[in-house]
GROMACS .gro file of C-alpha atoms in nm:
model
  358
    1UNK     CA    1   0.000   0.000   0.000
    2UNK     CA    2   0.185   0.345  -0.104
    3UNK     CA    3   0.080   0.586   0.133
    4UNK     CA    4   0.288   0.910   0.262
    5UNK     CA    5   0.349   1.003   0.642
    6UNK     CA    6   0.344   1.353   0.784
    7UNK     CA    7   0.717   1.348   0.835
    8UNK     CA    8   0.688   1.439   0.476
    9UNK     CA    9   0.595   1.754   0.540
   10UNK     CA   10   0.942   1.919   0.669
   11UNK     CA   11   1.051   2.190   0.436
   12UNK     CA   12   0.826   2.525   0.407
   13UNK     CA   13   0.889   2.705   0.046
   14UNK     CA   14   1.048   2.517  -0.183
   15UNK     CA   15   0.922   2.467  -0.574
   16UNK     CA   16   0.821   2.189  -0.812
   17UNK     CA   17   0.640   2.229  -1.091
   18UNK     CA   18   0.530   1.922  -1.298
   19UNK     CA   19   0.391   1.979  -1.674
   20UNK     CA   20   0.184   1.793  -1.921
   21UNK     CA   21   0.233   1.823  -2.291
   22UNK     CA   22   0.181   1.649  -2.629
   23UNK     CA   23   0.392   1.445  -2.828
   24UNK     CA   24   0.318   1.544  -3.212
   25UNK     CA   25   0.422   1.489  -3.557
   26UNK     CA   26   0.605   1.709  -3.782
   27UNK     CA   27   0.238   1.873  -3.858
   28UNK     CA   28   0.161   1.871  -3.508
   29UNK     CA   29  -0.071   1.646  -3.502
   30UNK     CA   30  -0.077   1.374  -3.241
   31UNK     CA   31   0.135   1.048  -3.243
   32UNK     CA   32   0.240   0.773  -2.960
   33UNK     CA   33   0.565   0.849  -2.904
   34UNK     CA   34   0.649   0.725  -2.491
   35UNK     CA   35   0.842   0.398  -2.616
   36UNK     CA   36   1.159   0.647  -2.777
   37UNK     CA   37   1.076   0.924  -2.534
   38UNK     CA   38   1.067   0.754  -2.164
   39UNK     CA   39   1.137   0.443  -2.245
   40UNK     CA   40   1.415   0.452  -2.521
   41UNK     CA   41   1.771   0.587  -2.405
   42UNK     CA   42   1.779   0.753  -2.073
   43UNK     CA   43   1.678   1.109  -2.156
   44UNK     CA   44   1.938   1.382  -2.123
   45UNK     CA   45   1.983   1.647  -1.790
   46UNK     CA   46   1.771   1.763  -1.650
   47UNK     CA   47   1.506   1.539  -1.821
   48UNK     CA   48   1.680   1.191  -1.663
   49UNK     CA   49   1.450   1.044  -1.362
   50UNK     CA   50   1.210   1.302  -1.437
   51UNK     CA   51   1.043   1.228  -1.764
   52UNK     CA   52   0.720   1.020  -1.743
   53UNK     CA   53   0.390   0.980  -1.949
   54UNK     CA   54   0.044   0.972  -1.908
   55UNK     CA   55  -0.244   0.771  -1.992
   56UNK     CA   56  -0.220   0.807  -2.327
   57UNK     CA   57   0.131   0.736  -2.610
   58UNK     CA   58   0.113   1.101  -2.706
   59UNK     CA   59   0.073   1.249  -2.360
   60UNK     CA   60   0.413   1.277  -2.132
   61UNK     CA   61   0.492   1.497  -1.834
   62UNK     CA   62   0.822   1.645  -1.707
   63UNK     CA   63   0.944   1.746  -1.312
   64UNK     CA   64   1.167   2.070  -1.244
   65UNK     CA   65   1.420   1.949  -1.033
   66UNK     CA   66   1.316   2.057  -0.646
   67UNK     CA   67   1.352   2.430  -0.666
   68UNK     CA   68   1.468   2.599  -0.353
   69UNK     CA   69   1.478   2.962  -0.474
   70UNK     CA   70   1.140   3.094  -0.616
   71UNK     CA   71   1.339   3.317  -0.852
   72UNK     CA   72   1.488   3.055  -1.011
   73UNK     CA   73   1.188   2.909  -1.091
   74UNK     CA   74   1.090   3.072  -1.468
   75UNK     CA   75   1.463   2.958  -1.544
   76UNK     CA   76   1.391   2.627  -1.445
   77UNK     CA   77   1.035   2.583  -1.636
   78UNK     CA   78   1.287   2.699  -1.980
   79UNK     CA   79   1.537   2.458  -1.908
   80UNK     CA   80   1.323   2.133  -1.881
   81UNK     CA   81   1.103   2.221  -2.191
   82UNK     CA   82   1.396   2.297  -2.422
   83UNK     CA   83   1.544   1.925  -2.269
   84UNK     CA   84   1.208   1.805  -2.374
   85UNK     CA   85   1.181   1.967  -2.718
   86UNK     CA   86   1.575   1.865  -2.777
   87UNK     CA   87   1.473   1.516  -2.659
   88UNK     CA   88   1.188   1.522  -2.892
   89UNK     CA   89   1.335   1.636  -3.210
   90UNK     CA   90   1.595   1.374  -3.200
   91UNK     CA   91   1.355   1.085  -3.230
   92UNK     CA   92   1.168   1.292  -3.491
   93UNK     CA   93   0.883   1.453  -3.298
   94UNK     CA   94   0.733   1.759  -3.153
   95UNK     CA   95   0.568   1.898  -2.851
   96UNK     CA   96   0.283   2.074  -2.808
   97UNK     CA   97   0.140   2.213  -2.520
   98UNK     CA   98  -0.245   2.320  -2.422
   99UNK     CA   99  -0.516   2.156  -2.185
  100UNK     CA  100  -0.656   1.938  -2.483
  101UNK     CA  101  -0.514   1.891  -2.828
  102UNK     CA  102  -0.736   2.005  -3.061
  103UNK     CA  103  -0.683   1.738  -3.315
  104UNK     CA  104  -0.686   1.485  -3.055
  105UNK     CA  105  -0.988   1.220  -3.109
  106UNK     CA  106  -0.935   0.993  -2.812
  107UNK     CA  107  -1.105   0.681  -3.012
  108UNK     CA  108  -0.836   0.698  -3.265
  109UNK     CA  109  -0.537   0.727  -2.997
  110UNK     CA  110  -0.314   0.403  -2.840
  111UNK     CA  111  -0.362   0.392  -2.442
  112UNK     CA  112  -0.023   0.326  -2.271
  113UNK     CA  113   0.036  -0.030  -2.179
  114UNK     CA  114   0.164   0.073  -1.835
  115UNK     CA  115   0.018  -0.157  -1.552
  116UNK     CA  116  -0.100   0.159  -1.339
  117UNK     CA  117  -0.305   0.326  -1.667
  118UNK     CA  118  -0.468  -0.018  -1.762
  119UNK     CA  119  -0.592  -0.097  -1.449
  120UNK     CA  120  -0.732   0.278  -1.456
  121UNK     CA  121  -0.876   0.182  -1.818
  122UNK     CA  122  -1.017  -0.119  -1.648
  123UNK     CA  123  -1.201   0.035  -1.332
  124UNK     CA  124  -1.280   0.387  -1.386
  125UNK     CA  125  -1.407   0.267  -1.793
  126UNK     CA  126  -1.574   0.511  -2.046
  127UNK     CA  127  -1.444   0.826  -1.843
  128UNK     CA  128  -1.068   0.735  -1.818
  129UNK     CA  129  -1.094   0.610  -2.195
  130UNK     CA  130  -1.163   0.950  -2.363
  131UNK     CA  131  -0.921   1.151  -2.096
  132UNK     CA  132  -0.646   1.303  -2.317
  133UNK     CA  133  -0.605   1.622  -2.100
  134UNK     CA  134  -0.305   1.782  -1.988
  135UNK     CA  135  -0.274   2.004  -1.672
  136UNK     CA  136  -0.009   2.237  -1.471
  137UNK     CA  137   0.077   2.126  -1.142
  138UNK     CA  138   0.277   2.342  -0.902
  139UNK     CA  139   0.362   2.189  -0.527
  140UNK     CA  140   0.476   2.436  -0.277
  141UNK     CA  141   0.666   2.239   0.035
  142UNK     CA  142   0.510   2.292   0.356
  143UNK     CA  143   0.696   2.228   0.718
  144UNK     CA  144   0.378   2.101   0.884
  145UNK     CA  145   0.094   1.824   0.818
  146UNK     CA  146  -0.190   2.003   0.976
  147UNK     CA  147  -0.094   2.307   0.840
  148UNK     CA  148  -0.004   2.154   0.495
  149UNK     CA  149  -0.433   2.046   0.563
  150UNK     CA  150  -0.536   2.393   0.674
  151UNK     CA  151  -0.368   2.583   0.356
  152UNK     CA  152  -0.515   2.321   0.138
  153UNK     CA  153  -0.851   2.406   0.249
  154UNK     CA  154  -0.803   2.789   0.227
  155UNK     CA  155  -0.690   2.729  -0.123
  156UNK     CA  156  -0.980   2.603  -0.239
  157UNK     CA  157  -1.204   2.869  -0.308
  158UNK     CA  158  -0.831   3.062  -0.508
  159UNK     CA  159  -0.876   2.805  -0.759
  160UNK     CA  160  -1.178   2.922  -0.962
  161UNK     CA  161  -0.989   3.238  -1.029
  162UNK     CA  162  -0.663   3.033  -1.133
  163UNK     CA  163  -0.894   2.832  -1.355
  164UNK     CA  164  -1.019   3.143  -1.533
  165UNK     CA  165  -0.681   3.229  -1.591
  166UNK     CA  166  -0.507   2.953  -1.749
  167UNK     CA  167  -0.842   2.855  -1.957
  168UNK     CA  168  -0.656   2.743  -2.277
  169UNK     CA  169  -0.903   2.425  -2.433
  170UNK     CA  170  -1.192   2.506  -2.566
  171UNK     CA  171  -1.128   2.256  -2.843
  172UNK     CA  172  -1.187   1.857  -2.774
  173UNK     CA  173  -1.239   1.572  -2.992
  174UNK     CA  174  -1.253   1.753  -3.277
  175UNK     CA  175  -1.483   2.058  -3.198
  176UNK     CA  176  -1.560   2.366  -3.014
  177UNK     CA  177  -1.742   2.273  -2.698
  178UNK     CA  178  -1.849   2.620  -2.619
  179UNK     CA  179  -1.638   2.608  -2.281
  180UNK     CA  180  -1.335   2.797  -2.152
  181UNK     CA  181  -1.164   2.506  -2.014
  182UNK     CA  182  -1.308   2.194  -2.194
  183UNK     CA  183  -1.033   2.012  -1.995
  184UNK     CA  184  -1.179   2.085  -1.661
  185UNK     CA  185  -1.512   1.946  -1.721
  186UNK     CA  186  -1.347   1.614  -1.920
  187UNK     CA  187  -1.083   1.553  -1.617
  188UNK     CA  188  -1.411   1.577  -1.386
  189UNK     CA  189  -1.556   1.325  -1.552
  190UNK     CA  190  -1.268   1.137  -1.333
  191UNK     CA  191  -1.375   0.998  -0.999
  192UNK     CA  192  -1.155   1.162  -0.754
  193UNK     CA  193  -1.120   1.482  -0.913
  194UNK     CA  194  -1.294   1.823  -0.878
  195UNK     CA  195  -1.291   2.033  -0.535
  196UNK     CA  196  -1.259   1.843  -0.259
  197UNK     CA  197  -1.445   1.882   0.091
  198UNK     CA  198  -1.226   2.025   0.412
  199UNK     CA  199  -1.052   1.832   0.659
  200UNK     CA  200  -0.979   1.893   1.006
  201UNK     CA  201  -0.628   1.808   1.021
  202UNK     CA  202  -0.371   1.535   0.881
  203UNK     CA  203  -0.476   1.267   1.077
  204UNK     CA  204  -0.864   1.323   0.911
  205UNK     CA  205  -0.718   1.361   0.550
  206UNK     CA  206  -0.456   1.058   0.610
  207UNK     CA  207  -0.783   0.809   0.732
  208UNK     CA  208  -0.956   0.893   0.412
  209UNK     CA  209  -0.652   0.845   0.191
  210UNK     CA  210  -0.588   0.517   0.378
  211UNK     CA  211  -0.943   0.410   0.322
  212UNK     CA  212  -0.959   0.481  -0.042
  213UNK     CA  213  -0.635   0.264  -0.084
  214UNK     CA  214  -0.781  -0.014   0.171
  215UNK     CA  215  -1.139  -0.020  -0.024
  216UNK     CA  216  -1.000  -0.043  -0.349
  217UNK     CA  217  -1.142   0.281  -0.468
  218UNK     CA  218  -0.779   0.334  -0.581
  219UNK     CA  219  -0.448   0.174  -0.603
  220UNK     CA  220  -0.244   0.416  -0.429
  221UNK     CA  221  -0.294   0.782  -0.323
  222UNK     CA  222  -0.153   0.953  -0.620
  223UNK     CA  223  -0.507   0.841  -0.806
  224UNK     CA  224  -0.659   1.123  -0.535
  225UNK     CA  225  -0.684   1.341  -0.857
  226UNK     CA  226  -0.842   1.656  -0.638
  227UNK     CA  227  -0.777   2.032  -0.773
  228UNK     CA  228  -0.571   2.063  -0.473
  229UNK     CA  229  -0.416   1.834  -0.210
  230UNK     CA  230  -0.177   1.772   0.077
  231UNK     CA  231   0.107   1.560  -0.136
  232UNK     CA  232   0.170   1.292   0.132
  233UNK     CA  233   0.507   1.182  -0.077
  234UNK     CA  234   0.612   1.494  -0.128
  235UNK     CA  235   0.563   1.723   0.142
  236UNK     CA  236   0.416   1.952  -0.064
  237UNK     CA  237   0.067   2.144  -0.111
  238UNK     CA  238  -0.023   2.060  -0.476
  239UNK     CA  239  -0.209   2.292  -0.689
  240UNK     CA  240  -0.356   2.090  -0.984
  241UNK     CA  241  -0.612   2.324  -1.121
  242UNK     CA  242  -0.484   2.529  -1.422
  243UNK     CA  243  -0.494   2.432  -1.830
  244UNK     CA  244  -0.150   2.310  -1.959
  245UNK     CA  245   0.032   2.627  -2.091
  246UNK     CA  246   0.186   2.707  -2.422
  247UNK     CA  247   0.399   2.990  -2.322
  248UNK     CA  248   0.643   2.922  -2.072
  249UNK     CA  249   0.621   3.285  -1.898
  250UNK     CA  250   0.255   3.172  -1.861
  251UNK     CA  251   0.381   2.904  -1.614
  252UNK     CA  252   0.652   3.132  -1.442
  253UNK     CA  253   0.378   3.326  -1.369
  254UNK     CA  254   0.115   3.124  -1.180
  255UNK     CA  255   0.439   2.953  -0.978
  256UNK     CA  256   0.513   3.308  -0.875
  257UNK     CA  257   0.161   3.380  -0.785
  258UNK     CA  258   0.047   3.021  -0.581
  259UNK     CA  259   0.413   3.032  -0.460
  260UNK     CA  260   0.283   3.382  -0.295
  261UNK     CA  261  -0.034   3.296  -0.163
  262UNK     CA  262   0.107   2.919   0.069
  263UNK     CA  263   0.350   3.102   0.210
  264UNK     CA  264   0.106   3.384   0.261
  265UNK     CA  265  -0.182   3.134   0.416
  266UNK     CA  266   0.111   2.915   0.604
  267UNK     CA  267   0.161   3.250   0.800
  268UNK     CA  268  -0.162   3.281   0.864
  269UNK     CA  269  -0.209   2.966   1.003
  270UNK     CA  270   0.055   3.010   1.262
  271UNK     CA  271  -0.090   3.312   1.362
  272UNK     CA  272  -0.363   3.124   1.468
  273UNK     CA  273  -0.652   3.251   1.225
  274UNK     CA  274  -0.962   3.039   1.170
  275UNK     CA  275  -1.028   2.898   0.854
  276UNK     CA  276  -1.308   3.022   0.633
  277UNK     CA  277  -1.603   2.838   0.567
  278UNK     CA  278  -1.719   2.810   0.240
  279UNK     CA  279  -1.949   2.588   0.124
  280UNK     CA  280  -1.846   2.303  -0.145
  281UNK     CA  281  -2.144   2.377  -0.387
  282UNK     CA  282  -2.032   2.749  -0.416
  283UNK     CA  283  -1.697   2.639  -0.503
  284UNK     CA  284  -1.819   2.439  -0.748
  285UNK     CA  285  -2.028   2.716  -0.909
  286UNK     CA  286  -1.755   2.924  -0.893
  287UNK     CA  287  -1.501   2.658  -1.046
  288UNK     CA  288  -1.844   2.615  -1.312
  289UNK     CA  289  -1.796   2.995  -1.392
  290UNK     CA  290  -1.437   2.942  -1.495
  291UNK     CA  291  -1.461   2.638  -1.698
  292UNK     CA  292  -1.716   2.772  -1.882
  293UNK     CA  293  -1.684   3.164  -1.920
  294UNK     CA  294  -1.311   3.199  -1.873
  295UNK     CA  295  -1.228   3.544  -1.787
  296UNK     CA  296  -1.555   3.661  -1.866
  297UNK     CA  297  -1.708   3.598  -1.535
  298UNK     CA  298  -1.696   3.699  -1.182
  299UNK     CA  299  -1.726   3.487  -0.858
  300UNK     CA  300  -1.933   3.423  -0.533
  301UNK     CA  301  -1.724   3.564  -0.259
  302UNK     CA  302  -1.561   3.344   0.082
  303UNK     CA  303  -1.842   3.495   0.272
  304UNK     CA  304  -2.125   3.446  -0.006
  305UNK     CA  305  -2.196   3.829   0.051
  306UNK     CA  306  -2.186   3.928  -0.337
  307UNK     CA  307  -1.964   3.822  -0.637
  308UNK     CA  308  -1.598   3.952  -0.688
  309UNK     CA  309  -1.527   4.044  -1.069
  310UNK     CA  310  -1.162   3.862  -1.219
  311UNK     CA  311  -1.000   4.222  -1.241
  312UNK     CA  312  -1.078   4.322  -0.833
  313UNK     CA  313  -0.905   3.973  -0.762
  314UNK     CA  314  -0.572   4.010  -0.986
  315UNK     CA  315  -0.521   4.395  -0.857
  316UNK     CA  316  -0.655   4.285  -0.502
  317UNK     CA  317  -0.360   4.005  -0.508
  318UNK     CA  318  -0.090   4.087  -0.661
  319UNK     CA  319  -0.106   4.461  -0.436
  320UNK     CA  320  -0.161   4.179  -0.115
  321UNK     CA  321   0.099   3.938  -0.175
  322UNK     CA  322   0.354   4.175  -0.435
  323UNK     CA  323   0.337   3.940  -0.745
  324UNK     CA  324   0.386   4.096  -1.082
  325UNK     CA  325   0.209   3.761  -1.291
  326UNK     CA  326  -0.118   3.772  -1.201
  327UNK     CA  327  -0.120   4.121  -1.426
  328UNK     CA  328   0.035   3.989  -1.689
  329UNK     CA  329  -0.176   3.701  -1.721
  330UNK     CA  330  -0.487   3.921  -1.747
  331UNK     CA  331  -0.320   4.160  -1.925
  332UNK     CA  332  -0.236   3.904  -2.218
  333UNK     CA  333  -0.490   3.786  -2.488
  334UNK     CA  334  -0.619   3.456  -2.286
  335UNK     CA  335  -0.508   3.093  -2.424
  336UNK     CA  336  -0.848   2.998  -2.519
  337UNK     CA  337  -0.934   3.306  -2.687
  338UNK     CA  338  -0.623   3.244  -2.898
  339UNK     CA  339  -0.681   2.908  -3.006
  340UNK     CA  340  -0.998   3.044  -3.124
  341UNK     CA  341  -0.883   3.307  -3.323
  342UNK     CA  342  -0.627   3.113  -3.531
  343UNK     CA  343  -0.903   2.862  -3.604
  344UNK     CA  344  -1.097   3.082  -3.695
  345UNK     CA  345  -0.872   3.293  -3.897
  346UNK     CA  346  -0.626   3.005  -4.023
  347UNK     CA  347  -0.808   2.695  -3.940
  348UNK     CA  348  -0.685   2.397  -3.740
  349UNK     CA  349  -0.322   2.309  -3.922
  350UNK     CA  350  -0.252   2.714  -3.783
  351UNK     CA  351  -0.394   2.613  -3.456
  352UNK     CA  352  -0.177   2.244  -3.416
  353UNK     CA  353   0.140   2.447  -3.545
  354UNK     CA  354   0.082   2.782  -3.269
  355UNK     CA  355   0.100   2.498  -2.982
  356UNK     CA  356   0.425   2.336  -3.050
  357UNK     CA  357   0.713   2.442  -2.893
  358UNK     CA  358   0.959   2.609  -3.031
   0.00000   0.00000   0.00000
């Protein structure tokens, strides 16, 4: 049974950021591509022991190395995608990077053969089958395991926002579905996923986690698949909400931001504040909101007293915690309302060839 401890939980501040991208074709289309890329030769620095896939041959995911600086972070995001595009080009393929591949058509695509994804394919079924998405996942190391808990749960209702923000897949099997974030609402299809309830402390969270494992709901805790949780391995507070990103300063930017607000929370819980009380169905409205509207929405406040527009949370942020991203991100044209643009300007071959990486 793989489950974590709380003596995880030991460092407060460092960085790792784990991405999801797309293995493509010369014409950026998608193509399995995991048996030269993680299984071939051992991948070059900083790619080696941190290159994995997903359930899916053109889906793979790379790990920064542990980042202990937060400065160093936008460096670090450069480094491993130019490994991975390096990597890529000298088998003969591409990556591309978004929450869903618009030419992906999961009914056409090879499932890894990996023991862990089949038995996935095998319980979970239809769901699991068509989930080609790709995600951003930023953990933040926390010194505590109650406290890792009580930041966790605080986070929650940050997420919607963060959503709204890094919306960049309207585009899914083929079509426009109309959404912001098609990959939110296909990844919920999940069991597991989606905004989780509160817990009291460690010792709550760590009996459900155990439970899930013991009832065979799962085969091991990393298949907890929540928008945010306590990383028992890891140590870490783990921030699983936003779309994939094309453009690397994109990434740099919500590290800076999330990297902000734990620390800010983590000192908040040692000065002994109470936790807020929100509840779940508001969060999911508010998460709702952001897959489907994108920017162009606003959200139900912590205290349910009104709605707080997109704009009043960036400038309300970034003045509280002194992050610079959270501007730009609004400030730029959004990734969704790009990929619709160049379809509808140049069509898809314009779209598949704007997502690779350069």
């Amino acid at each position: 049974m793989e489950l974590g401890s709380a003596d995880a939980f030991d460092r407060m501040g460092t960085l790792g950021v784990e991405e999801e991208f797309y293995i493509v074709d010369a014409d950026g289309r998608p193509t399995s591509g995991i048996d030269d890329l993680v299984y071939g030769p051992e991948p070059p620095e900083p790619l080696a022991g941190r290159l994995d896939h997903e359930l899916f041959q053109f889906t793979i995911e790379t790990q920064t190395p542990l980042i202990e600086d937060p400065d160093e972070a936008g460096a670090a995001i450069s480094t491993v995608r130019e490994a991975l595009v390096d990597h890529a080009a000298d088998h003969g393929y591409r990556i591309a990077a978004a929450g869903l591949h618009p030419a992906a058509k999961w009914r056409e695509l090879d499932h890894a053969t990996k023991p862990r994804y089949q038995a996935q394919l095998d319980r979970i079924q239809y769901p699991q089958h068509r989930n080609t998405t790709a995600g951003l996942h930023v953990h933040v190391g926390v010194d505590d395991a109650d406290k890792a808990v009580w930041v966790a749960n605080e986070l929650r209702w940050y997420l919607a926002p963060l959503l709204a923000l890094s919306a960049n897949s309207p585009f899914w099997n083929g079509f426009d579905t109309g959404l912001a974030s098609a990959r939110a609402k296909v990844f919920e299809n999940l069991p597991n996923t989606g905004m989780p309830t509160a817990f009291d402390d460690f010792e709550e969270f760590q009996r459900f986690e155990r439970r899930m494992v013991e009832y065979g709901s799962i085969d091991d805790r990393g298949e907890l698949w929540y928008d945010v949780r306590p990383h028992t391995g890891h140590g870490t507070v783990e921030i699983r909400t936003p779309d994939a990103q094309t453009d690397p300063e994109r990434v740099a930017d919500f590290v800076e931001y999330v990297h902000a607000l734990v620390l800010d929370l983590a000192d908040r819980y040692e000065s002994g504040e109470s936790g807020t009380s929100v509840r779940r169905e508001l969060l999911d409205e508010n998460k709702w909101r952001a897959t489907r509207y994108g920017r162009d929405t606003d959200f139900i406040a912590p205290d349910s007293e009104g709605v707080v527009s997109l704009e009043t949370f960036v400038e309300t942020e970034s003045d509280r915690l002194g992050v610079d991203g959270l501007r730009s991100l609004l400030d730029a044209e959004s990734g969704t309302a790009v990929q619709r643009r160049i379809h509808e300007e140049s069509g898809l071959d314009a779209l598949c060839e704007h997502l690779t990486l350069d």
